[in-house]
Tab-separated table of C-alpha atoms in Angstrom:
chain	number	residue	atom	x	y	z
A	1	UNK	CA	16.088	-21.350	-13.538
A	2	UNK	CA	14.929	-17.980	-12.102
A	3	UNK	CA	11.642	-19.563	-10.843
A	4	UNK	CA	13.597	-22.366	-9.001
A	5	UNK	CA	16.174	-19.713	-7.473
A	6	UNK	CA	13.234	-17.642	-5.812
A	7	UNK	CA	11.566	-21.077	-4.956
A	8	UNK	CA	14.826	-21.947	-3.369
A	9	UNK	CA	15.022	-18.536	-1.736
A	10	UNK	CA	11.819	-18.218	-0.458
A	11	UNK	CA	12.458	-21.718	1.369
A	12	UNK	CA	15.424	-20.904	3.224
A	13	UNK	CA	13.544	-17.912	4.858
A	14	UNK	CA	10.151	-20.304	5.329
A	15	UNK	CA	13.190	-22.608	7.290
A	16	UNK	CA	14.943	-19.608	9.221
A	17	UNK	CA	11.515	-18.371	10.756
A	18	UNK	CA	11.201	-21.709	12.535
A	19	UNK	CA	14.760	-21.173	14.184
A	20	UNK	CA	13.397	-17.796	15.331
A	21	UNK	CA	10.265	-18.476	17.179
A	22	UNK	CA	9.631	-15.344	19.835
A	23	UNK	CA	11.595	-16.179	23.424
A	24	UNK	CA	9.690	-17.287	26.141
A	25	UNK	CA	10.164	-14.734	28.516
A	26	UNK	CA	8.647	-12.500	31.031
A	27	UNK	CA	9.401	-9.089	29.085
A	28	UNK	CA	6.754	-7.036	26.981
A	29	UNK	CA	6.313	-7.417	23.565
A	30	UNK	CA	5.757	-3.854	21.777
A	31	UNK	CA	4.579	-3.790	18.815
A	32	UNK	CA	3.892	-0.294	16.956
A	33	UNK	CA	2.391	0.841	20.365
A	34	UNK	CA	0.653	-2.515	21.644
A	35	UNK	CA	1.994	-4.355	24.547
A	36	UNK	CA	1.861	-7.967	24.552
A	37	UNK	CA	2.668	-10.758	26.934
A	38	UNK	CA	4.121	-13.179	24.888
A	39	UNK	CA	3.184	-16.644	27.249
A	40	UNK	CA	-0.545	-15.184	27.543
A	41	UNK	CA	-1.042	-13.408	24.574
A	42	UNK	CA	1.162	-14.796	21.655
A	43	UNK	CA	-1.721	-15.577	19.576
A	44	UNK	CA	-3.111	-11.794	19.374
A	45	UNK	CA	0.741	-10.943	19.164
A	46	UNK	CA	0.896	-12.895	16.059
A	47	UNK	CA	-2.414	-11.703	14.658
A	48	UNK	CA	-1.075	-7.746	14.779
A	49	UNK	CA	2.173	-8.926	12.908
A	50	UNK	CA	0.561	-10.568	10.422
A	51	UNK	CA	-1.921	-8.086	9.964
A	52	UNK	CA	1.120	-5.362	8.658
A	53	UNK	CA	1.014	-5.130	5.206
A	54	UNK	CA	4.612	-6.938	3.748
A	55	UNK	CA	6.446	-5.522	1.255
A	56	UNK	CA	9.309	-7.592	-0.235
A	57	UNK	CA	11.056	-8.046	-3.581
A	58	UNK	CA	9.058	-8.642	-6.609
A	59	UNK	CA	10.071	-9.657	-10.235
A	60	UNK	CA	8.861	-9.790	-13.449
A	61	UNK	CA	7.159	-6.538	-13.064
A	62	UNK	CA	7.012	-3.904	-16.141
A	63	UNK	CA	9.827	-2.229	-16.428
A	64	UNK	CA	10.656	0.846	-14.986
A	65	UNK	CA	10.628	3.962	-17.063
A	66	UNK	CA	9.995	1.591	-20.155
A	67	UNK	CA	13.428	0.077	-20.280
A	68	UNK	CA	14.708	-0.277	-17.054
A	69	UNK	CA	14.744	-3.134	-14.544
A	70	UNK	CA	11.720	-5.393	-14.467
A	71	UNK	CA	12.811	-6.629	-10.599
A	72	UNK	CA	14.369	-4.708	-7.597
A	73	UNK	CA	15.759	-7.685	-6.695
A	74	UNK	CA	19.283	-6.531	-4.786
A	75	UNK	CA	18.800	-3.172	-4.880
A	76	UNK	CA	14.914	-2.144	-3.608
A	77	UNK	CA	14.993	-3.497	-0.235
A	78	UNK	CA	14.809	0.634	1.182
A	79	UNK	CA	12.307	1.558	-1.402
A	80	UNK	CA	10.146	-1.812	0.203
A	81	UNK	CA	10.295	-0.840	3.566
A	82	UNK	CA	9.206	2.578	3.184
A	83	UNK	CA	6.164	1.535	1.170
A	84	UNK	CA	5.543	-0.702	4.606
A	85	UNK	CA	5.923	2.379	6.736
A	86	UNK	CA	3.750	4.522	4.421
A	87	UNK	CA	1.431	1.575	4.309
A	88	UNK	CA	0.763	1.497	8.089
A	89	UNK	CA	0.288	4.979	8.416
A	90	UNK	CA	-2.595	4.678	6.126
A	91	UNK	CA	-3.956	1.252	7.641
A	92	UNK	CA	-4.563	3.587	10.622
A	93	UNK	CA	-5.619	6.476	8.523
A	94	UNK	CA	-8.706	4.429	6.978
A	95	UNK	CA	-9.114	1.352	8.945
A	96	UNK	CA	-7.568	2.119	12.619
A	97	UNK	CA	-4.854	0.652	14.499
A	98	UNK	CA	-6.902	-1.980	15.971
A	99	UNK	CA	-7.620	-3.585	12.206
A	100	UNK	CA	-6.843	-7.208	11.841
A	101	UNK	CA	-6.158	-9.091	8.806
A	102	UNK	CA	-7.695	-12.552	8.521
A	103	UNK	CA	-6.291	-15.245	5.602
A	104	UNK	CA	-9.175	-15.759	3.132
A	105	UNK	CA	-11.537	-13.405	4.811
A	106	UNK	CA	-13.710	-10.386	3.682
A	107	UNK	CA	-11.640	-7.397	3.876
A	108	UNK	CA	-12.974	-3.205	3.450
A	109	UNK	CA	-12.905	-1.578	0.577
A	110	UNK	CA	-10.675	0.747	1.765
A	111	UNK	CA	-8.239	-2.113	2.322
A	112	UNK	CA	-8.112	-2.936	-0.969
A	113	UNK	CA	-7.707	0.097	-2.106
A	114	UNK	CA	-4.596	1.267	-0.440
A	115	UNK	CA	-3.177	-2.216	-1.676
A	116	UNK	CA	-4.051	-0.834	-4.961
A	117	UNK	CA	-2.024	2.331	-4.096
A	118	UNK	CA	1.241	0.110	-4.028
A	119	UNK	CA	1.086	-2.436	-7.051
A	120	UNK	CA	4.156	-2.866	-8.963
A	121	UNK	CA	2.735	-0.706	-11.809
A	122	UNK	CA	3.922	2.393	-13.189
A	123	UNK	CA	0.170	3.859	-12.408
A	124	UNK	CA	0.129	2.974	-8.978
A	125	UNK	CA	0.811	6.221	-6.431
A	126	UNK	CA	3.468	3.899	-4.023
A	127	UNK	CA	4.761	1.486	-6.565
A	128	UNK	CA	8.316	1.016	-7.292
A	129	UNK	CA	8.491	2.733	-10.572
A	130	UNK	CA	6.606	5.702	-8.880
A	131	UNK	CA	8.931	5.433	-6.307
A	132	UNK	CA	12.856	4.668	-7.674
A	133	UNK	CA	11.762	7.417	-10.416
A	134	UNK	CA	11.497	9.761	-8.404
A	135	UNK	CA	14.135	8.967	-6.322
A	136	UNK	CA	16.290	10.427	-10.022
A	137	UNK	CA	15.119	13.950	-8.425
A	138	UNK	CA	16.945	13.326	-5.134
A	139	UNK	CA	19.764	12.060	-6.874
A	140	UNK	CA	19.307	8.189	-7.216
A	141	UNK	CA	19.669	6.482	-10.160
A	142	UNK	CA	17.243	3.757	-10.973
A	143	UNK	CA	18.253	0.493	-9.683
A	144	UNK	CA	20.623	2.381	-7.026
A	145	UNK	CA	20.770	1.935	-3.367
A	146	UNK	CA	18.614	4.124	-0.872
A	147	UNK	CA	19.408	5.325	2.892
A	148	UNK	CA	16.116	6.062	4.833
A	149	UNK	CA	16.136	9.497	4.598
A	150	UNK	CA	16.301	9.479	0.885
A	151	UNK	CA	13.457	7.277	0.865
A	152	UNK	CA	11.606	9.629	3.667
A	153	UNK	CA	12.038	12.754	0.830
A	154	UNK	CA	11.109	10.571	-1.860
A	155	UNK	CA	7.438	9.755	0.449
A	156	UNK	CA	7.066	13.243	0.830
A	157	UNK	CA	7.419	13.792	-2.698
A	158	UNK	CA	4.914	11.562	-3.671
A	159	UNK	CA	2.357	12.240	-1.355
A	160	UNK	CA	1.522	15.761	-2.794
A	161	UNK	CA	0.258	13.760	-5.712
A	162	UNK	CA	-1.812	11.301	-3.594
A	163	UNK	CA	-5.481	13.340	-3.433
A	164	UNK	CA	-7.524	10.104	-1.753
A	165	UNK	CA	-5.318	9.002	1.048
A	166	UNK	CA	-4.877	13.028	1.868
A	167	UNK	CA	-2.063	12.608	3.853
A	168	UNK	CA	0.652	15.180	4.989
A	169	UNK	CA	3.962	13.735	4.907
A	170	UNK	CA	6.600	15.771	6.933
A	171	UNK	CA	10.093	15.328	7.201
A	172	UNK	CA	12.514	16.672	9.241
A	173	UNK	CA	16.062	18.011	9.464
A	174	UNK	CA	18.803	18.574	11.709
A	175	UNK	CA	17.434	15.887	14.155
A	176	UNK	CA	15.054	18.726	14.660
A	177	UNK	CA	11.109	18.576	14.709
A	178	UNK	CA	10.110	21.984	14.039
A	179	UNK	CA	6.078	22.850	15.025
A	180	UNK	CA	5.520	25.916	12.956
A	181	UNK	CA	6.916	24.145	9.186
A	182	UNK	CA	4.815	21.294	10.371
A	183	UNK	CA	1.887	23.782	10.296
A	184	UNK	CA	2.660	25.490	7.131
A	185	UNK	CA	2.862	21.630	5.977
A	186	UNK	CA	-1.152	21.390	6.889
A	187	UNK	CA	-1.434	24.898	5.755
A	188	UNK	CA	-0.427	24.428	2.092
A	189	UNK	CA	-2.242	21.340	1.973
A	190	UNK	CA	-5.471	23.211	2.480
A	191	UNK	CA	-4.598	26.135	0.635
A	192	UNK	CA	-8.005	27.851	-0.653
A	193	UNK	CA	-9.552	27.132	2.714
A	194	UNK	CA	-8.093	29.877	4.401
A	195	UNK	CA	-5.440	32.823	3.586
A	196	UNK	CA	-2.859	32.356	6.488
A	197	UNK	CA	-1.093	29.373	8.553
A	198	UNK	CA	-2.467	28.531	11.760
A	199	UNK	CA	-0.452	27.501	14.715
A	200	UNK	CA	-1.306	24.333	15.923
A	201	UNK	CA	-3.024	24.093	19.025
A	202	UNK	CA	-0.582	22.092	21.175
A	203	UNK	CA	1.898	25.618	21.540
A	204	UNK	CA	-0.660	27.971	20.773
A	205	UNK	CA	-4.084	27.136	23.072
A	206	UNK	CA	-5.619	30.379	22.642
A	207	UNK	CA	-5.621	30.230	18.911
A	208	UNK	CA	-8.676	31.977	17.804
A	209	UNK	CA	-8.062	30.406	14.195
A	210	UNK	CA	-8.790	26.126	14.803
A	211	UNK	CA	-6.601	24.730	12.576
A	212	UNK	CA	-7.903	22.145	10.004
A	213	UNK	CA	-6.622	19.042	10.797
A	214	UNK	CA	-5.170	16.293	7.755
A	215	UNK	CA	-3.676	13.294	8.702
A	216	UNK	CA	0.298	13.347	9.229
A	217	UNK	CA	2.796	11.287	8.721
A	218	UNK	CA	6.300	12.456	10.384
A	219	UNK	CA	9.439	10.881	9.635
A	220	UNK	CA	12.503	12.221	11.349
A	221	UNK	CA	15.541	10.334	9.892
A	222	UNK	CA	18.668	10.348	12.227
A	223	UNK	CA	22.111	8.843	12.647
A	224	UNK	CA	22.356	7.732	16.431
A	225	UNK	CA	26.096	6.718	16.429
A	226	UNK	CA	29.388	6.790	14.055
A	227	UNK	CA	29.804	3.464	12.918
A	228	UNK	CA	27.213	1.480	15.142
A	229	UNK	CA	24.366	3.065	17.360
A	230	UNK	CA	25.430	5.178	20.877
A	231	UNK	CA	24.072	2.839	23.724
A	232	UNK	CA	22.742	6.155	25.080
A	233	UNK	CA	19.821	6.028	22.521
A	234	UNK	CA	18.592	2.882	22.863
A	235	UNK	CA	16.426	3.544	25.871
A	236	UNK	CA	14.927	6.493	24.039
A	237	UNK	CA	14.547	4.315	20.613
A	238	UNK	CA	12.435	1.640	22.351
A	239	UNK	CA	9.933	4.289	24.278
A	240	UNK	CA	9.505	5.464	20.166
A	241	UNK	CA	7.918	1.900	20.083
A	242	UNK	CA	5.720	2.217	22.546
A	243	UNK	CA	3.863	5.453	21.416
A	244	UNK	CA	0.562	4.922	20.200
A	245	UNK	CA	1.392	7.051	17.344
A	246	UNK	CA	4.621	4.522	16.391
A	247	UNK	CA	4.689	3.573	12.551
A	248	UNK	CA	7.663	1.830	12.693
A	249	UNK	CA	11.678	2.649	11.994
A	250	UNK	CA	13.719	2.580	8.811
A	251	UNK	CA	16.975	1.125	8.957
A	252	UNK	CA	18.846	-2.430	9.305
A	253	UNK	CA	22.579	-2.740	9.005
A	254	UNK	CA	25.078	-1.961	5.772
A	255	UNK	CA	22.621	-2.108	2.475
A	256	UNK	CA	20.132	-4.215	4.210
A	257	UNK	CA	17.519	-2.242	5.130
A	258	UNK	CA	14.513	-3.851	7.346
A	259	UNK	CA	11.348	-2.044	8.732
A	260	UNK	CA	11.334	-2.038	12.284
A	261	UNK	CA	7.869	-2.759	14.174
A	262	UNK	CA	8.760	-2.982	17.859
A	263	UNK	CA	10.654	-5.113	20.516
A	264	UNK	CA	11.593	-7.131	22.945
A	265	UNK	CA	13.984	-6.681	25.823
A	266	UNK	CA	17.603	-6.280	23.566
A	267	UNK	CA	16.212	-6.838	20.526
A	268	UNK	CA	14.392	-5.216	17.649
A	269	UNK	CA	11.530	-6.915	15.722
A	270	UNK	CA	11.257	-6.542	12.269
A	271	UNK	CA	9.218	-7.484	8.850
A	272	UNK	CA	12.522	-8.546	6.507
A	273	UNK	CA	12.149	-7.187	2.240
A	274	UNK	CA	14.918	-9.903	1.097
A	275	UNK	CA	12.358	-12.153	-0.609
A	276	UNK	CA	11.712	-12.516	-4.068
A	277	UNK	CA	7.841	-12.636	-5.074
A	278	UNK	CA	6.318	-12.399	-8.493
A	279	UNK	CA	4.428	-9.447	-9.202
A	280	UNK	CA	1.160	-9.685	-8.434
A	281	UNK	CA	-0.888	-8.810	-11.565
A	282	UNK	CA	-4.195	-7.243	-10.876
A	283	UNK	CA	-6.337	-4.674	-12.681
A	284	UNK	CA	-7.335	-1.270	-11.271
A	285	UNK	CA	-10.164	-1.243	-9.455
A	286	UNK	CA	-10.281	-4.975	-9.232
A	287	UNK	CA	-9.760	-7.409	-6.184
A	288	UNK	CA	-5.853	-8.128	-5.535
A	289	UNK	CA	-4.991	-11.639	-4.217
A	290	UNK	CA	-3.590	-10.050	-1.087
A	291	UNK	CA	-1.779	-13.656	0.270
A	292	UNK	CA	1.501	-12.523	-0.719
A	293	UNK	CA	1.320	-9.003	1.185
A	294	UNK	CA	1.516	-10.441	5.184
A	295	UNK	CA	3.993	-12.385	6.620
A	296	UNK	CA	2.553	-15.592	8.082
A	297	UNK	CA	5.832	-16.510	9.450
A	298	UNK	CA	6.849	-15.608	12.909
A	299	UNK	CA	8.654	-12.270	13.008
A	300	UNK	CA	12.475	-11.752	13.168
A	301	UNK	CA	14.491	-10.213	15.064
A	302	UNK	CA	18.133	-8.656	15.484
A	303	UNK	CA	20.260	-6.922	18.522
A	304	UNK	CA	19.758	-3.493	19.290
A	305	UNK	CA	23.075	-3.171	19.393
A	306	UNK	CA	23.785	-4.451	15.894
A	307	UNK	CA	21.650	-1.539	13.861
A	308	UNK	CA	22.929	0.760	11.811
A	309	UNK	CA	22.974	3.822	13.583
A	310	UNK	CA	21.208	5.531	10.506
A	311	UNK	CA	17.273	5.377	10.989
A	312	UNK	CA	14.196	6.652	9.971
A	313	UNK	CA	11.380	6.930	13.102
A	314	UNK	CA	8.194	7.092	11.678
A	315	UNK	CA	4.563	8.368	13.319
A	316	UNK	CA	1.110	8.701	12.469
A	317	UNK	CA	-1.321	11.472	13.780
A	318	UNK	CA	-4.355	10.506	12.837
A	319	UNK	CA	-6.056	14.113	14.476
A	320	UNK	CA	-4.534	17.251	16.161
A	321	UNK	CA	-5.107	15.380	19.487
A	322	UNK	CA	-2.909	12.360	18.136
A	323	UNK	CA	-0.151	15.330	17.999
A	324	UNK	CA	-0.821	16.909	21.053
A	325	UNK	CA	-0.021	13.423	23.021
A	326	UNK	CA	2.903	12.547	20.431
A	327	UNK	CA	4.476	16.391	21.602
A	328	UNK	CA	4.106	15.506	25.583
A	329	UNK	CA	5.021	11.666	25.200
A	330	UNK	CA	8.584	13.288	23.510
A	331	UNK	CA	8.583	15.615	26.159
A	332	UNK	CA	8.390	13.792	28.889
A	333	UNK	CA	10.233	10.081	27.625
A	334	UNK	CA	12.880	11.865	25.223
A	335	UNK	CA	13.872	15.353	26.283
A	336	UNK	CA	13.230	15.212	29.879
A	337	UNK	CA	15.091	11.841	30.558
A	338	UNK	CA	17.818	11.662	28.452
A	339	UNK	CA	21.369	13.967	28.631
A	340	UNK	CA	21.631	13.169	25.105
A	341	UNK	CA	18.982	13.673	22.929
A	342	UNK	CA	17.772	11.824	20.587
A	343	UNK	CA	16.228	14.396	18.531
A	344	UNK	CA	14.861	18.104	19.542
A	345	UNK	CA	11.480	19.103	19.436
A	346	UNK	CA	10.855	23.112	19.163
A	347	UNK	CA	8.109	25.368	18.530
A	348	UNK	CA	10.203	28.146	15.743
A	349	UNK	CA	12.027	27.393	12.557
A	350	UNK	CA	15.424	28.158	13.440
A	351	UNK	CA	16.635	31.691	12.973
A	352	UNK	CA	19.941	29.993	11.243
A	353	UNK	CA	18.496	27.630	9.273
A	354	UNK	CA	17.564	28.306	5.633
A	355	UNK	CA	13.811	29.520	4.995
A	356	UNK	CA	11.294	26.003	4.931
A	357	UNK	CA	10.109	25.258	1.534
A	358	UNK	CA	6.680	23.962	1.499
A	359	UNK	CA	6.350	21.053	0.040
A	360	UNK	CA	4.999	21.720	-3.688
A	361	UNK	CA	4.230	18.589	-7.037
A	362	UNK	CA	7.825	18.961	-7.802
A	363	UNK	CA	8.736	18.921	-11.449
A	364	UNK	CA	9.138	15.146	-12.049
A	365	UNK	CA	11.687	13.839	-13.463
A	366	UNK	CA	11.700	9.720	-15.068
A	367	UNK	CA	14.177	7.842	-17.427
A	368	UNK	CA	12.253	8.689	-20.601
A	369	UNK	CA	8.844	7.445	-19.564
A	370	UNK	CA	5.997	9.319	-18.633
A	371	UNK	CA	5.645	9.035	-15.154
A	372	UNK	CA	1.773	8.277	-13.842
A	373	UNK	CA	0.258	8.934	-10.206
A	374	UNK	CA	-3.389	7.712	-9.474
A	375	UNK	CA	-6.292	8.615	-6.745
A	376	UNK	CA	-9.382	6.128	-6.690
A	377	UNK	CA	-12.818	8.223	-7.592
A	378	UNK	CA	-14.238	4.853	-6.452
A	379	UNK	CA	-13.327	1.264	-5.681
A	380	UNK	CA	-13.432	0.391	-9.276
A	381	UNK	CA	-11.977	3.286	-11.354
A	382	UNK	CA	-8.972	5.163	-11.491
A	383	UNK	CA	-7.622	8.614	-12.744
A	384	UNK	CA	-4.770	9.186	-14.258
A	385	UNK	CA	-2.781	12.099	-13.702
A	386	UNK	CA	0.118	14.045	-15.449
C-alpha cells in the first residue's frame, strides 16, 4: 500500500510540472547567478536546473539512531533542502559552476563522491541521520520540524567533521556579516599552519600576512517581514540571485520548506523536497544510480510575495577573490541602494555582542546510536570516524 501511495504521489507532481511550464516572456531568467533568455535559451536553462543535485524525501532507509524513523517523510523537507544548498556549494567547490549533468552519461569522480557524502546512511557526512542527529544538539528532536537557520547551525556543525570537501561553513547572526569571525573561521580551520588570524585581504590590502584561503560557504539566515516578507526586500533578494557567488535560499511558506535557485520577474524558482523516493542503496566507494538525484521536470515556481519571510541566503567563495567581489556586489546592490537593509556587512565583531566562538567538533550528541562521519581516502574506500 505504501509503494502505491508514493507511486501515486510521485504522479501528481510528474502531472503538476506540466501545468507549470516556464512563461514565455521577455524577462531574464536567473538562475544561481546565470542569466537566461527563456525564448532563446530554454534548452541551456533547463540543462543548469537539471544539473542541481535534488534532494527529496526518501523511505525505507535504516533507521535513525537504531530505532528511530526509517523515512522523513512529513517532517525532513528543511533537512532536504539544506543538503541541496550544501550540495551546490560543493558542485562548485570540485567541479565548477559551469558543470552539467547529462542522463546516462560519464560523470567525475568527484561527482560521485560528494553524492556519496549525502546517502541516506548513518556513515554518510550529509545524510539524514548525520543530519536530524545532530540537530538533538540544537534542540530538535528527531523526526521534528526545522527553520533554516537551525538547519544553517546544524551545516556548520557538520562540516568540522568533513576533512575531504574542506569547506568552511559560516553562519551569521544579527542579520550581520561580520569580516573578522569570518577570518578566525579560516583561521581555526588551518590551525598548525600559522599562530595568529589573518585579516582577509578585502579590508586589510596591506596585509603583510596572505591569508590561506579554504573554500566558504556563508549562510546568513534572516526574517525579512512579520508574518509575510516586507516588499522593500524583494528588490535586494533577487540581486542575491544574480551574484555569481549565489547558492541558493532556504525557505518556502509555513512547514514547507523549498530551496530557492533563482527567478523570474515576480516569482521565485525553486527545486520542491515533497516527494517520496526509496532510498537509494549503494555501497561506499561504489557507483550510485544517480537518476533519482535531478529533477527532469520543469522547475516550479511561487510569488515573491507569498514566501515566508524567514530565509536562509546561501553563497559560495570558491577563493579570497570570490569574497572580495561577493563584499563589493553587497556593497554596491544591498547597502548602497536600499533605505532598509537587508542585512549589514561590517569589518569588527561588535563591541556588544558576545565574544565569537570558533567553530570546534562539538560533543555529539545521538538517540543511543553511535553517530558516524566519513571523508573518502579515495574513490573506493572510506574512513570511519568517532
Amino acid at each position: 500500500m505504501e509503494a502505491v501511495l508514493a507511486k501515486y504521489e510521485n504522479q501528481i507532481n510528474v502531472f503538476s510540472e506540466y501545468l507549470e511550464d516556464l512563461p514565455d516572456t521577455d524577462e531574464p531568467v536567473w538562475i544561481l547567478g546565470e542569466c537566461y533568455d527563456v525564448k532563446t535559451g530554454k534548452s541551456e536553462l533547463l540543462s543548469d536546473v537539471r544539473s542541481r543535485l535534488w534532494f527529496t524525501y526518501r523511505k525505507k532507509f535504516s533507521p535513525i539512531g537504531g530505532t528511530g524513523p526509517s523515512s522523513d517523510t512529513g517532517w525532513g523537507c528543511m533537512l532536504r533542502c539544506g543538503q541541496m544548498i550544501l550540495a551546490q556549494a560543493l558542485v562548485c567547490r570540485h567541479l565548477g559552476r559551469e558543470w552539467r549533468w547529462v542522463a546516462e552519461g560519464t560523470q567525475p569522480v568527484e561527482y560521485q563522491r560528494i553524492l556519496h557524502c549525502f546517502l541516506d546512511r548513518k556513515d554518510s557526512c550529509y545524510s539524514i541521520h548525520q543530519m536530524a542527529q545532530m540537530g538533538v544538539g540544537e534542540g530538535k528532536s528527531v523526526g521534528e520540524w526545522y527553520g533554516p537557520n537551525t538547519v544553517a547551525q546544524v551545516l556548520k556543525k557538520l562540516a568540522l567533521f568533513d576533512d575531504w570537501n574542506s569547506l568552511a561553513v559560516y553562519v551569521s547572526m544579527d542579520n550581520t556579516v561580520v569580516i573578522e569571525d569570518i577570518s578566525k573561521c579560516l583561521d581555526e580551520s588551518l590551525s598548525g599552519q600559522r599562530q595568529a588570524p589573518c585579516p582577509l585581504s578585502h579590508f586589510h590590502a596591506t596585509s603583510q600576512h596572505p591569508l590561506d584561503w579554504r573554500p566558504l560557504l556563508l549562510l546568513i539566515p534572516l526574517r525579512m517581514g512579520i508574518n509575510d516578507i516586507n516588499p522593500v526586500y524583494i528588490q535586494a533578494l533577487k540581486e542575491c540571485f544574480k551574484m555569481p557567488q549565489s547558492c541558493g535560499v532556504l525557505g518556502g511558506k509555513p512547514n514547507l520548506a523549498y530551496y530557492f535557485i533563482g527567478f523570474v520577474d515576480d516569482e521565485l524558482i525553486y527545486l520542491d523536497p515533497h516527494t517520496t523516493q526509496l532510498a537509494v542503496d549503494s555501497e561506499t566507494g561504489s557507483t550510485v544510480d544517480d537518476q533519482s538525484y535531478h529533477c527532469q521536470r520543469n522547475p516550479r515556481r511561487m510569488k515573491i510575495t507569498s514566501l515566508d519571510p524567514s530565509v536562509a541566503l546561501g553563497f559560495f567563495c570558491k577563493s579570497e577573490e570570490d569574497f572580495d567581489s561577493w563584499c563589493n556586489l553587497v556593497q554596491q546592490e544591498i547597502l548602497k541602494k536600499r533605505n532598509l537593509r537587508m542585512f549589514e556587512l561590517v569589518e569588527k565583531h561588535p563591541s556588544h555582542w558576545p565574544p565569537f566562538i570558533t567553530p570546534t567538533k562539538p560533543e555529539v550528541q545521538t538517540t543511543g546510536a553511535v553517530m558516524f562521519c566519513f571523508h573518502f581516502i579515495s574513490p573506493y574506500t572510506a574512513l570511519y570516524l568517532l
